[in-house]
Short mmCIF file of C-alpha atoms in Angstrom, two decimals:
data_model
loop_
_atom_site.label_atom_id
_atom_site.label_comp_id
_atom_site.label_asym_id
_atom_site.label_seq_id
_atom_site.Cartn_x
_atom_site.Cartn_y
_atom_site.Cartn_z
CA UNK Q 1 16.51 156.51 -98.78
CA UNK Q 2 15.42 154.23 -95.97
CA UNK Q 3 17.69 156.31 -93.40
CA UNK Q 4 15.94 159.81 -94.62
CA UNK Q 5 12.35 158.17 -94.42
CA UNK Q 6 13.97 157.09 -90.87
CA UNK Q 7 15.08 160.30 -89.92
CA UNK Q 8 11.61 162.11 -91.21
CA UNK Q 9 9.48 159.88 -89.04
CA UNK Q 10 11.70 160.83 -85.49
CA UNK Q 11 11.73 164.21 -86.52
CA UNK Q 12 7.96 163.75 -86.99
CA UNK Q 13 7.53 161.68 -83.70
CA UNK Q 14 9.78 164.48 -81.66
CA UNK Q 15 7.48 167.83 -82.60
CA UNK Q 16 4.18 165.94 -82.09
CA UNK Q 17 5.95 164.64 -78.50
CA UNK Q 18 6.66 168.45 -78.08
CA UNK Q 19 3.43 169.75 -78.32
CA UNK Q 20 1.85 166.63 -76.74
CA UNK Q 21 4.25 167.19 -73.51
CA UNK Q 22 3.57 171.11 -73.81
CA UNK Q 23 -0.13 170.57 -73.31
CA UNK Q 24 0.13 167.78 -70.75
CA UNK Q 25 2.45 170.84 -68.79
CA UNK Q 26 -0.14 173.14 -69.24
CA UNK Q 27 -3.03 171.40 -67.94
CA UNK Q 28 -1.11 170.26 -65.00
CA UNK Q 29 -0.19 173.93 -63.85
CA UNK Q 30 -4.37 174.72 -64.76
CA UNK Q 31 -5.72 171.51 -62.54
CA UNK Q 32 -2.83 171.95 -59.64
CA UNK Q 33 -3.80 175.60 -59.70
CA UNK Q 34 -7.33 175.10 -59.39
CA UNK Q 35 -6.55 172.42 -56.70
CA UNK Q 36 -4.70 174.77 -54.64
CA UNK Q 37 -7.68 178.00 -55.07
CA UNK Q 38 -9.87 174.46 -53.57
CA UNK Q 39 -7.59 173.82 -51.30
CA UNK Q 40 -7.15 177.08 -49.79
CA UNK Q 41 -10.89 177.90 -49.42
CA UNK Q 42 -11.23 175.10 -47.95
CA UNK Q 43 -8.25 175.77 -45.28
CA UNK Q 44 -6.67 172.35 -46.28
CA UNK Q 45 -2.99 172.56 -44.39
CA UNK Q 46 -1.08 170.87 -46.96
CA UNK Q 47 -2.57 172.87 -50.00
CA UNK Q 48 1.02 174.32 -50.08
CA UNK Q 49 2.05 170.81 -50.52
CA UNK Q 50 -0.02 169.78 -53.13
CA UNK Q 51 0.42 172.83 -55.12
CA UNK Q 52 4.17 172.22 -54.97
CA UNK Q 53 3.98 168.65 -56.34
CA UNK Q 54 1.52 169.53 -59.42
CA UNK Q 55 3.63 172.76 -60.34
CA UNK Q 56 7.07 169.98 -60.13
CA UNK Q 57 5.20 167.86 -62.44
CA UNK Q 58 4.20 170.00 -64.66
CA UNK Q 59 7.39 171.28 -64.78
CA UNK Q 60 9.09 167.83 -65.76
CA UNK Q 61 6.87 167.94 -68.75
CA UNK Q 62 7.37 171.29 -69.98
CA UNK Q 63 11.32 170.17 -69.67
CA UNK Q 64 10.55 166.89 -71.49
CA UNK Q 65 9.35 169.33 -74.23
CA UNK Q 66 12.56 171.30 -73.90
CA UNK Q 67 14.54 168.61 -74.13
CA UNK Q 68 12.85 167.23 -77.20
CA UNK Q 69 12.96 170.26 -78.67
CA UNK Q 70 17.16 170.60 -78.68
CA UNK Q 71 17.06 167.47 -79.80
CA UNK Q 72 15.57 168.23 -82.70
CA UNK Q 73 17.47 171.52 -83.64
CA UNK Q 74 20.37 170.91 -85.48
CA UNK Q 75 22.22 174.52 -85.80
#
């Protein structure tokens, strides 16, 4: 009993981390996009840069997701 109640609340905990690090992803790629349309107009010479770093991070939270979500999987 105690280890299914356990075993409900990470499953629980692991698809609201999902969706929590799938949105975090998402606005990061919006806000370094936008950034980089700023940057660009604006003729800044490491808008390239910048772009680069907020498209990494967002991808190291769309792969946290990812990872959370074989976790979770178990066929």
């Amino acid at each position: 009993q105690l280890f299914e109640t356990l075993e409900n609340l990470v499953r629980w905990l692991a698809e609201y981390s999902i969706v929590l690090f799938e949105i975090v992803g998402i606005v990061t790629i919006i806000a370094a996009g936008i950034q980089g349309v700023g940057g660009l107009l604006r003729k800044d010479p490491l808008t390239r840069l910048k772009l680069a770093k907020g498209m990494a991070m967002a991808l190291e939270f769309k792969l946290g997701g990812e990872i959370l979500r074989t976790v979770v999987v178990r066929e």
